[in-house]
Tab-separated table of C-alpha atoms and ligand atoms in Angstrom:
chain	number	residue	atom	x	y	z
A	1	UNK	CA	-16.091	9.482	-4.286
A	2	UNK	CA	-17.890	6.486	-5.643
A	3	UNK	CA	-17.951	4.317	-8.684
A	4	UNK	CA	-19.990	4.899	-11.729
A	5	UNK	CA	-20.776	2.265	-13.679
A	6	UNK	CA	-18.456	1.829	-16.881
A	7	UNK	CA	-19.088	-0.179	-19.622
A	8	UNK	CA	-15.718	-1.308	-20.203
A	9	UNK	CA	-14.406	-4.102	-17.558
A	10	UNK	CA	-10.646	-3.777	-16.220
A	11	UNK	CA	-8.999	-6.436	-14.893
A	12	UNK	CA	-5.759	-7.314	-13.098
A	13	UNK	CA	-3.645	-9.318	-15.267
A	14	UNK	CA	-0.578	-9.751	-13.261
A	15	UNK	CA	1.032	-8.826	-9.725
A	16	UNK	CA	4.616	-8.554	-8.680
A	17	UNK	CA	6.517	-7.321	-5.454
A	18	UNK	CA	9.734	-6.843	-4.079
A	19	UNK	CA	11.335	-6.523	-0.908
A	20	UNK	CA	15.096	-5.493	-0.132
A	21	UNK	CA	17.515	-8.212	0.891
A	22	UNK	CA	18.250	-6.543	4.305
A	23	UNK	CA	16.132	-7.991	7.345
A	24	UNK	CA	15.803	-5.556	10.549
A	25	UNK	CA	14.704	-7.977	13.277
A	26	UNK	CA	12.618	-6.538	16.353
A	27	UNK	CA	15.842	-7.739	18.648
A	28	UNK	CA	18.067	-5.537	16.452
A	29	UNK	CA	15.595	-2.271	17.074
A	30	UNK	CA	15.733	-3.084	20.697
A	31	UNK	CA	19.358	-2.707	20.510
A	32	UNK	CA	18.783	0.881	19.124
A	33	UNK	CA	15.502	2.211	20.939
A	34	UNK	CA	13.954	1.542	24.527
A	35	UNK	CA	11.687	-1.056	22.859
A	36	UNK	CA	11.295	-5.176	23.082
A	37	UNK	CA	10.506	-7.958	20.645
A	38	UNK	CA	7.512	-8.499	22.756
A	39	UNK	CA	6.195	-4.983	22.906
A	40	UNK	CA	6.424	-4.650	19.108
A	41	UNK	CA	5.111	-8.064	18.362
A	42	UNK	CA	1.877	-8.003	20.854
A	43	UNK	CA	1.162	-4.177	19.931
A	44	UNK	CA	1.642	-4.442	16.103
A	45	UNK	CA	1.759	-8.141	15.036
A	46	UNK	CA	5.438	-6.884	13.597
A	47	UNK	CA	8.696	-9.646	13.927
A	48	UNK	CA	10.838	-7.859	11.038
A	49	UNK	CA	11.026	-5.455	8.096
A	50	UNK	CA	13.361	-5.303	4.904
A	51	UNK	CA	15.610	-2.320	4.745
A	52	UNK	CA	16.886	-0.892	1.400
A	53	UNK	CA	20.558	-0.736	0.731
A	54	UNK	CA	22.213	2.738	0.265
A	55	UNK	CA	22.364	2.891	-3.415
A	56	UNK	CA	18.809	1.007	-3.853
A	57	UNK	CA	16.021	3.484	-4.559
A	58	UNK	CA	12.261	3.604	-4.478
A	59	UNK	CA	12.516	3.431	-8.380
A	60	UNK	CA	14.811	0.205	-8.130
A	61	UNK	CA	12.212	-1.654	-5.977
A	62	UNK	CA	9.555	-0.315	-7.939
A	63	UNK	CA	11.036	-1.520	-11.048
A	64	UNK	CA	11.638	-5.198	-9.719
A	65	UNK	CA	7.939	-5.480	-8.950
A	66	UNK	CA	6.936	-4.172	-12.301
A	67	UNK	CA	9.253	-6.482	-14.195
A	68	UNK	CA	7.180	-9.425	-11.999
A	69	UNK	CA	4.046	-8.236	-12.762
A	70	UNK	CA	4.711	-7.749	-16.413
A	71	UNK	CA	6.086	-11.583	-16.366
A	72	UNK	CA	3.020	-12.817	-15.086
A	73	UNK	CA	0.613	-10.718	-17.265
A	74	UNK	CA	2.659	-12.204	-20.089
A	75	UNK	CA	3.398	-8.635	-21.455
A	76	UNK	CA	6.265	-6.889	-22.482
A	77	UNK	CA	7.304	-3.464	-21.021
A	78	UNK	CA	7.056	-1.860	-24.637
A	79	UNK	CA	3.190	-2.503	-24.603
A	80	UNK	CA	2.766	-0.484	-21.188
A	81	UNK	CA	0.985	2.726	-22.144
A	82	UNK	CA	0.552	4.259	-18.596
A	83	UNK	CA	2.693	3.907	-15.071
A	84	UNK	CA	1.538	5.461	-11.905
A	85	UNK	CA	3.576	5.188	-8.917
A	86	UNK	CA	2.266	6.092	-5.542
A	87	UNK	CA	4.914	6.810	-3.338
A	88	UNK	CA	5.543	9.255	-0.418
A	89	UNK	CA	9.353	8.752	-0.644
A	90	UNK	CA	9.987	9.453	-4.368
A	91	UNK	CA	13.919	9.067	-5.791
A	92	UNK	CA	13.607	12.963	-5.706
A	93	UNK	CA	10.981	15.368	-5.529
A	94	UNK	CA	11.080	16.029	-9.217
A	95	UNK	CA	11.044	14.256	-11.896
A	96	UNK	CA	8.676	11.574	-10.620
A	97	UNK	CA	9.620	8.168	-9.604
A	98	UNK	CA	7.633	6.681	-12.334
A	99	UNK	CA	9.858	8.560	-14.787
A	100	UNK	CA	12.713	6.420	-13.456
A	101	UNK	CA	10.566	3.286	-13.683
A	102	UNK	CA	10.007	3.889	-17.245
A	103	UNK	CA	13.506	4.310	-18.325
A	104	UNK	CA	14.630	1.267	-16.125
A	105	UNK	CA	11.978	-1.093	-17.514
A	106	UNK	CA	12.029	0.313	-20.731
A	107	UNK	CA	8.328	1.127	-21.059
A	108	UNK	CA	9.134	3.803	-23.638
A	109	UNK	CA	5.616	4.319	-25.060
A	110	UNK	CA	4.360	4.860	-21.529
A	111	UNK	CA	2.720	7.879	-20.012
A	112	UNK	CA	4.420	8.266	-16.356
A	113	UNK	CA	3.588	10.044	-13.143
A	114	UNK	CA	3.413	9.827	-9.419
A	115	UNK	CA	0.998	10.216	-6.881
A	116	UNK	CA	1.036	11.104	-3.331
A	117	UNK	CA	-1.723	9.739	-0.815
A	118	UNK	CA	0.557	7.758	1.500
A	119	UNK	CA	-0.902	4.268	2.457
A	120	UNK	CA	-3.917	4.802	0.305
A	121	UNK	CA	-1.635	5.564	-2.766
A	122	UNK	CA	-1.958	1.961	-4.571
A	123	UNK	CA	-6.022	2.230	-4.581
A	124	UNK	CA	-5.811	5.645	-5.439
A	125	UNK	CA	-3.819	4.543	-8.591
A	126	UNK	CA	-6.086	1.532	-9.392
A	127	UNK	CA	-9.126	3.945	-9.821
A	128	UNK	CA	-7.453	6.459	-11.732
A	129	UNK	CA	-5.669	3.746	-13.846
A	130	UNK	CA	-9.218	1.921	-14.127
A	131	UNK	CA	-10.786	4.867	-15.293
A	132	UNK	CA	-8.710	5.932	-17.832
A	133	UNK	CA	-8.704	2.524	-19.377
A	134	UNK	CA	-12.317	2.154	-19.075
A	135	UNK	CA	-12.892	5.698	-20.973
A	136	UNK	CA	-10.641	4.419	-23.577
A	137	UNK	CA	-7.547	6.849	-22.779
A	138	UNK	CA	-5.125	3.971	-22.346
A	139	UNK	CA	-5.324	0.214	-23.121
A	140	UNK	CA	-3.704	-0.884	-20.168
A	141	UNK	CA	-1.442	0.547	-17.277
A	142	UNK	CA	1.191	-0.444	-14.747
A	143	UNK	CA	0.398	0.661	-11.013
A	144	UNK	CA	2.974	0.434	-8.297
A	145	UNK	CA	3.162	1.270	-4.679
A	146	UNK	CA	6.925	1.565	-3.680
A	147	UNK	CA	8.488	3.004	-0.699
A	148	UNK	CA	11.901	3.674	1.009
A	149	UNK	CA	10.525	4.645	4.219
A	150	UNK	CA	13.624	3.897	6.131
A	151	UNK	CA	14.854	7.414	4.460
A	152	UNK	CA	12.027	9.185	6.265
A	153	UNK	CA	11.962	7.196	9.777
A	154	UNK	CA	13.429	8.937	12.747
A	155	UNK	CA	15.455	6.085	14.183
A	156	UNK	CA	15.926	7.580	17.709
A	157	UNK	CA	11.790	7.597	18.150
A	158	UNK	CA	10.531	4.096	19.430
A	159	UNK	CA	6.930	5.073	18.844
A	160	UNK	CA	7.455	4.981	15.066
A	161	UNK	CA	10.695	3.411	14.038
A	162	UNK	CA	9.489	-0.015	15.111
A	163	UNK	CA	6.624	0.202	12.608
A	164	UNK	CA	8.008	0.932	9.001
A	165	UNK	CA	9.969	-1.097	6.240
A	166	UNK	CA	10.852	-0.748	2.543
A	167	UNK	CA	9.431	-2.332	-0.353
A	168	UNK	CA	7.427	-2.184	-3.760
A	169	UNK	CA	4.404	-3.743	-5.114
A	170	UNK	CA	3.066	-3.563	-8.684
A	171	UNK	CA	-0.186	-4.797	-10.971
A	172	UNK	CA	-0.710	-4.813	-14.453
A	173	UNK	CA	-4.379	-3.390	-15.266
A	174	UNK	CA	-5.935	-3.967	-18.906
A	175	UNK	CA	-9.231	-4.311	-20.440
A	176	UNK	CA	-10.605	-7.361	-19.395
A	177	UNK	CA	-10.034	-10.288	-22.021
A	178	UNK	CA	-12.794	-13.421	-22.174
A	179	UNK	CA	-12.248	-15.242	-18.856
A	180	UNK	CA	-10.764	-12.564	-16.830
A	181	UNK	CA	-12.240	-10.764	-13.859
A	182	UNK	CA	-12.946	-6.996	-13.277
A	183	UNK	CA	-12.589	-4.161	-10.413
A	184	UNK	CA	-16.199	-4.044	-9.772
A	185	UNK	CA	-16.448	-1.154	-7.512
A	186	UNK	CA	-14.153	1.215	-5.984
A	187	UNK	CA	-14.261	3.686	-2.983
A	188	UNK	CA	-12.076	6.923	-2.000
A	189	UNK	CA	-12.292	9.339	0.831
A	190	UNK	CA	-10.028	11.838	2.416
A	191	UNK	CA	-10.190	14.428	5.375
A	192	UNK	CA	-7.886	17.213	5.191
A	193	UNK	CA	-9.023	18.377	8.842
A	194	UNK	CA	-6.739	15.353	10.124
A	195	UNK	CA	-3.462	16.110	8.425
A	196	UNK	CA	-1.549	16.587	11.463
A	197	UNK	CA	-1.993	13.126	13.010
A	198	UNK	CA	0.234	11.611	10.322
A	199	UNK	CA	3.036	13.798	8.592
A	200	UNK	CA	6.422	14.793	7.627
A	201	UNK	CA	6.533	18.254	8.442
A	202	UNK	CA	9.774	19.316	6.925
A	203	UNK	CA	11.359	19.261	3.546
A	204	UNK	CA	8.558	20.602	1.499
A	205	UNK	CA	7.643	24.311	0.687
A	206	UNK	CA	6.235	24.905	3.980
A	207	UNK	CA	9.266	24.142	5.885
A	208	UNK	CA	12.566	23.443	4.012
A	209	UNK	CA	15.330	22.035	5.549
A	210	UNK	CA	17.941	24.256	6.307
A	211	UNK	CA	21.259	24.554	8.122
A	212	UNK	CA	19.202	26.072	11.045
A	213	UNK	CA	16.833	23.173	11.579
A	214	UNK	CA	18.444	20.086	9.692
A	215	UNK	CA	19.097	18.441	13.615
A	216	UNK	CA	15.234	18.780	13.921
A	217	UNK	CA	14.470	15.602	12.538
A	218	UNK	CA	11.684	17.551	10.205
A	219	UNK	CA	11.947	15.395	7.435
A	220	UNK	CA	10.986	12.079	9.226
A	221	UNK	CA	7.494	10.576	9.763
A	222	UNK	CA	5.683	11.777	13.170
A	223	UNK	CA	2.155	10.318	14.257
A	224	UNK	CA	-0.212	10.311	16.662
A	225	UNK	CA	-0.648	6.749	16.775
A	226	UNK	CA	-3.439	6.133	19.232
A	227	UNK	CA	-5.760	8.891	16.935
A	228	UNK	CA	-4.665	7.412	13.776
A	229	UNK	CA	-5.424	3.683	14.948
A	230	UNK	CA	-9.322	4.762	15.667
A	231	UNK	CA	-9.965	6.375	12.550
A	232	UNK	CA	-8.201	3.460	10.586
A	233	UNK	CA	-10.547	1.132	11.961
A	234	UNK	CA	-13.971	3.324	11.148
A	235	UNK	CA	-12.679	4.330	7.711
A	236	UNK	CA	-11.659	1.084	6.539
A	237	UNK	CA	-14.350	-0.651	7.813
A	238	UNK	CA	-17.134	1.902	6.228
A	239	UNK	CA	-15.111	1.759	2.791
A	240	UNK	CA	-15.092	-2.039	2.570
A	241	UNK	CA	-18.938	-2.003	3.532
A	242	UNK	CA	-19.465	0.466	0.836
A	243	UNK	CA	-17.805	-1.496	-1.952
A	244	UNK	CA	-19.140	-5.048	-0.756
A	245	UNK	CA	-22.699	-3.563	-0.922
A	246	UNK	CA	-21.956	-1.555	-4.385
A	247	UNK	CA	-20.719	-4.813	-5.688
A	248	UNK	CA	-23.668	-6.649	-4.466
A	249	UNK	CA	-21.973	-9.054	-2.273
A	250	UNK	CA	-22.427	-10.674	0.991
A	251	UNK	CA	-19.389	-10.796	3.652
A	252	UNK	CA	-19.642	-14.544	3.383
A	253	UNK	CA	-18.899	-14.714	-0.209
A	254	UNK	CA	-15.786	-13.016	-0.068
A	255	UNK	CA	-12.733	-15.375	-0.716
A	256	UNK	CA	-10.011	-12.767	0.789
A	257	UNK	CA	-9.812	-9.455	2.212
A	258	UNK	CA	-6.763	-7.741	1.818
A	259	UNK	CA	-5.965	-4.846	4.086
A	260	UNK	CA	-3.652	-2.499	4.598
A	261	UNK	CA	-0.559	-3.784	6.577
A	262	UNK	CA	-0.055	-1.453	9.555
A	263	UNK	CA	-1.112	-3.050	12.700
A	264	UNK	CA	-2.310	-6.685	13.319
A	265	UNK	CA	-4.901	-5.019	16.133
A	266	UNK	CA	-6.511	-2.878	13.124
A	267	UNK	CA	-7.188	-5.534	10.860
A	268	UNK	CA	-8.463	-8.104	13.436
A	269	UNK	CA	-11.010	-5.182	14.516
A	270	UNK	CA	-11.888	-4.528	10.873
A	271	UNK	CA	-12.573	-8.498	10.368
A	272	UNK	CA	-14.700	-8.474	13.397
A	273	UNK	CA	-16.669	-5.444	12.173
A	274	UNK	CA	-17.042	-6.839	8.822
A	275	UNK	CA	-17.954	-10.551	9.850
A	276	UNK	CA	-15.035	-11.975	7.675
A	277	UNK	CA	-13.661	-15.135	9.397
A	278	UNK	CA	-9.926	-14.373	9.934
A	279	UNK	CA	-8.762	-16.572	7.802
A	280	UNK	CA	-10.010	-15.274	4.878
A	281	UNK	CA	-8.075	-11.977	5.914
A	282	UNK	CA	-4.355	-11.906	4.295
A	283	UNK	CA	-1.825	-10.789	6.554
A	284	UNK	CA	1.865	-10.561	5.863
A	285	UNK	CA	2.897	-7.151	8.178
A	286	UNK	CA	5.145	-9.655	10.500
A	287	UNK	CA	7.719	-9.875	7.617
A	288	UNK	CA	7.427	-6.537	6.263
A	289	UNK	CA	5.809	-3.941	8.658
A	290	UNK	CA	4.158	-0.985	7.379
A	291	UNK	CA	5.569	-0.252	3.701
A	292	UNK	CA	2.749	2.426	3.097
A	293	UNK	CA	1.523	2.438	-0.433
A	294	UNK	CA	3.603	-0.721	-1.004
A	295	UNK	CA	1.652	-2.542	1.780
A	296	UNK	CA	-1.204	-3.681	0.158
A	297	UNK	CA	0.344	-4.188	-3.240
A	298	UNK	CA	2.932	-6.538	-1.778
A	299	UNK	CA	0.137	-8.602	0.209
A	300	UNK	CA	-1.768	-8.660	-3.172
A	301	UNK	CA	0.835	-10.231	-4.963
A	302	UNK	CA	1.574	-12.392	-2.101
A	303	UNK	CA	-1.766	-13.683	-1.700
A	304	UNK	CA	-2.170	-14.053	-5.492
A	305	UNK	CA	0.953	-16.458	-5.731
A	306	UNK	CA	0.163	-18.053	-2.752
A	307	UNK	CA	-3.328	-18.948	-4.254
A	308	UNK	CA	-5.172	-17.218	-1.545
A	309	UNK	CA	-7.789	-16.711	-4.194
A	310	UNK	CA	-8.898	-18.138	-7.386
A	311	UNK	CA	-10.092	-16.971	-11.102
A	312	UNK	CA	-13.511	-15.842	-10.408
A	313	UNK	CA	-13.241	-15.260	-6.800
A	314	UNK	CA	-14.372	-11.929	-4.756
A	315	UNK	CA	-11.714	-10.526	-3.161
A	316	UNK	CA	-11.769	-6.909	-1.352
A	317	UNK	CA	-8.767	-4.674	-0.774
A	318	UNK	CA	-8.901	-1.712	1.806
A	319	UNK	CA	-6.387	0.950	2.809
A	320	UNK	CA	-5.862	3.810	5.078
A	321	UNK	CA	-3.025	6.539	5.592
A	322	UNK	CA	-2.031	9.912	5.838
A	323	UNK	CA	-3.952	12.828	4.789
A	324	UNK	CA	-6.040	11.319	6.245
A	325	UNK	CA	-6.728	9.007	3.166
A	326	UNK	CA	-8.774	5.659	2.563
A	327	UNK	CA	-9.980	3.559	-0.258
A	328	UNK	CA	-11.363	0.320	-1.015
A	329	UNK	CA	-11.741	-1.943	-4.115
A	330	UNK	CA	-13.960	-4.999	-4.554
A	331	UNK	CA	-12.642	-7.154	-7.522
A	332	UNK	CA	-13.840	-10.260	-9.072
A	333	UNK	CA	-10.425	-12.036	-9.783
B	401	ACO	N1	8.422	0.240	22.757
B	401	ACO	C1	8.152	0.391	24.047
B	401	ACO	N2	7.168	0.964	24.224
B	401	ACO	C2	6.896	1.666	23.416
B	401	ACO	C3	7.071	1.615	21.904
B	401	ACO	C4	7.724	0.973	21.404
B	401	ACO	N3	8.123	0.981	20.576
B	401	ACO	N4	6.209	2.997	21.702
B	401	ACO	C5	5.419	3.505	22.338
B	401	ACO	N5	5.720	2.773	23.612
B	401	ACO	C6	5.183	3.229	24.902
B	401	ACO	C7	4.364	4.437	24.983
B	401	ACO	O1	5.505	5.449	25.291
B	401	ACO	C8	3.419	4.215	26.127
B	401	ACO	O2	3.895	4.366	27.033
B	401	ACO	P1	3.236	4.989	28.468
B	401	ACO	O3	1.955	4.453	28.588
B	401	ACO	O4	4.128	4.986	29.549
B	401	ACO	O5	2.748	6.464	28.170
B	401	ACO	C9	2.984	2.964	25.737
B	401	ACO	O6	3.775	2.275	24.972
B	401	ACO	C10	1.560	2.781	25.020
B	401	ACO	O7	1.469	3.602	23.689
B	401	ACO	P2	0.520	3.804	22.808
B	401	ACO	O8	0.816	4.943	21.664
B	401	ACO	O9	-0.709	4.107	23.694
B	401	ACO	O10	0.356	2.608	21.994
B	401	ACO	P3	-0.729	1.908	21.001
B	401	ACO	O11	-1.212	0.474	21.894
B	401	ACO	O12	-1.749	3.076	20.460
B	401	ACO	O13	0.375	1.359	19.866
B	401	ACO	C11	0.885	2.046	17.587
B	401	ACO	C12	0.940	2.348	19.084
B	401	ACO	C13	1.508	0.631	17.462
B	401	ACO	C14	1.532	3.122	16.865
B	401	ACO	C15	-0.765	2.284	17.341
B	401	ACO	O14	-1.110	3.131	17.534
B	401	ACO	C16	-0.839	2.424	15.936
B	401	ACO	O15	-0.470	1.209	15.159
B	401	ACO	N6	-1.398	3.441	15.098
B	401	ACO	C17	-1.990	3.211	13.745
B	401	ACO	C18	-0.824	3.320	12.893
B	401	ACO	C19	-1.516	3.167	11.333
B	401	ACO	O16	-2.156	2.671	11.290
B	401	ACO	N7	-0.671	4.169	10.448
B	401	ACO	C20	-1.431	4.036	9.254
B	401	ACO	C21	-0.768	4.798	8.415
B	401	ACO	S1	0.623	4.851	8.231
B	401	ACO	C22	1.363	5.866	6.636
B	401	ACO	O17	0.537	6.191	6.142
B	401	ACO	C23	2.716	6.057	6.584
């Protein structure tokens, strides 16, 4: 799905993120399953991840990130008109986690709903919010990627449990004000033929968790890692190229690429194929692992606060996840 030109520019006015306090290191994982720090580090680039406390829900992490984004934007929660939370680990199947966030931060005027697009969710939310703002339906929006993946991780499966972590990232979008940048181009894609490569098979209407199957680990993530890896490289490269071309940019003009944080080898492969130098590609998966919808949002916030790009710079976000889904955005900061 491609971007059509719209007259009203939409900018990112503020970003925020949050990760829980508890750090789970590779060495600790090695005492839980048959793995090692060396295997995890060389195959993925991950050193540690953060794990939410028992009473800490996805909405709580989302609300922390949201408050930080609002603060940076210089806006009150009461001004927000739309909240979209991208998550595959909502507090409850219904109501939406976005409704809890609305209540927790006091965004009483906001329309609030969730979307489910796995690791691609934050950029799906960005596209939806951008369009709703540029169409005039809303003045602004709070978009959030938030996950408590520790609740859908099979802690006995070494092929997946070393990969994931918990956290949240948020951004405030609004009609561009003088001197602000714009979301210049976006791209989204889905291939529903490949749903089986990465899924949580149970817990939905297809396979409810019952007393009979409760021990089968059906409500946890399973993945055919090698296959997912190949598709991730191809789809992210294509999506990034499309938004760069649509924006009319050259790769050497891009100040920062912020990819989905799943595997350093995937990120390196994409940087090579896009001909963007590695030092312009933002990586923080060593600290957080793969936090699905939160990953690119946390990375955007960290890159922003670290000064990895400045007002007027050209940046590209690109993601990939279960579905299979993928998306990219070209942003003039
Ligand atoms: N520790 C030690 N050995 C392990 C571990 C582990 N944690 N996990 C797997 N192995 C073993 C395997 O059993 C296999 O052993 P064998 O050769 O004796 O059979 C060997 O290591 C190699 O396993 P592979 O699966 O081939 O390893 P690979 O190099 O492909 O790395 C990984 C696996 C990290 C999962 C990689 O395939 C990957 O990152 N895939 C993409 C993940 C991704 O991008 N997901 C995106 C979206 S996630 C979302 O939407 C929620």
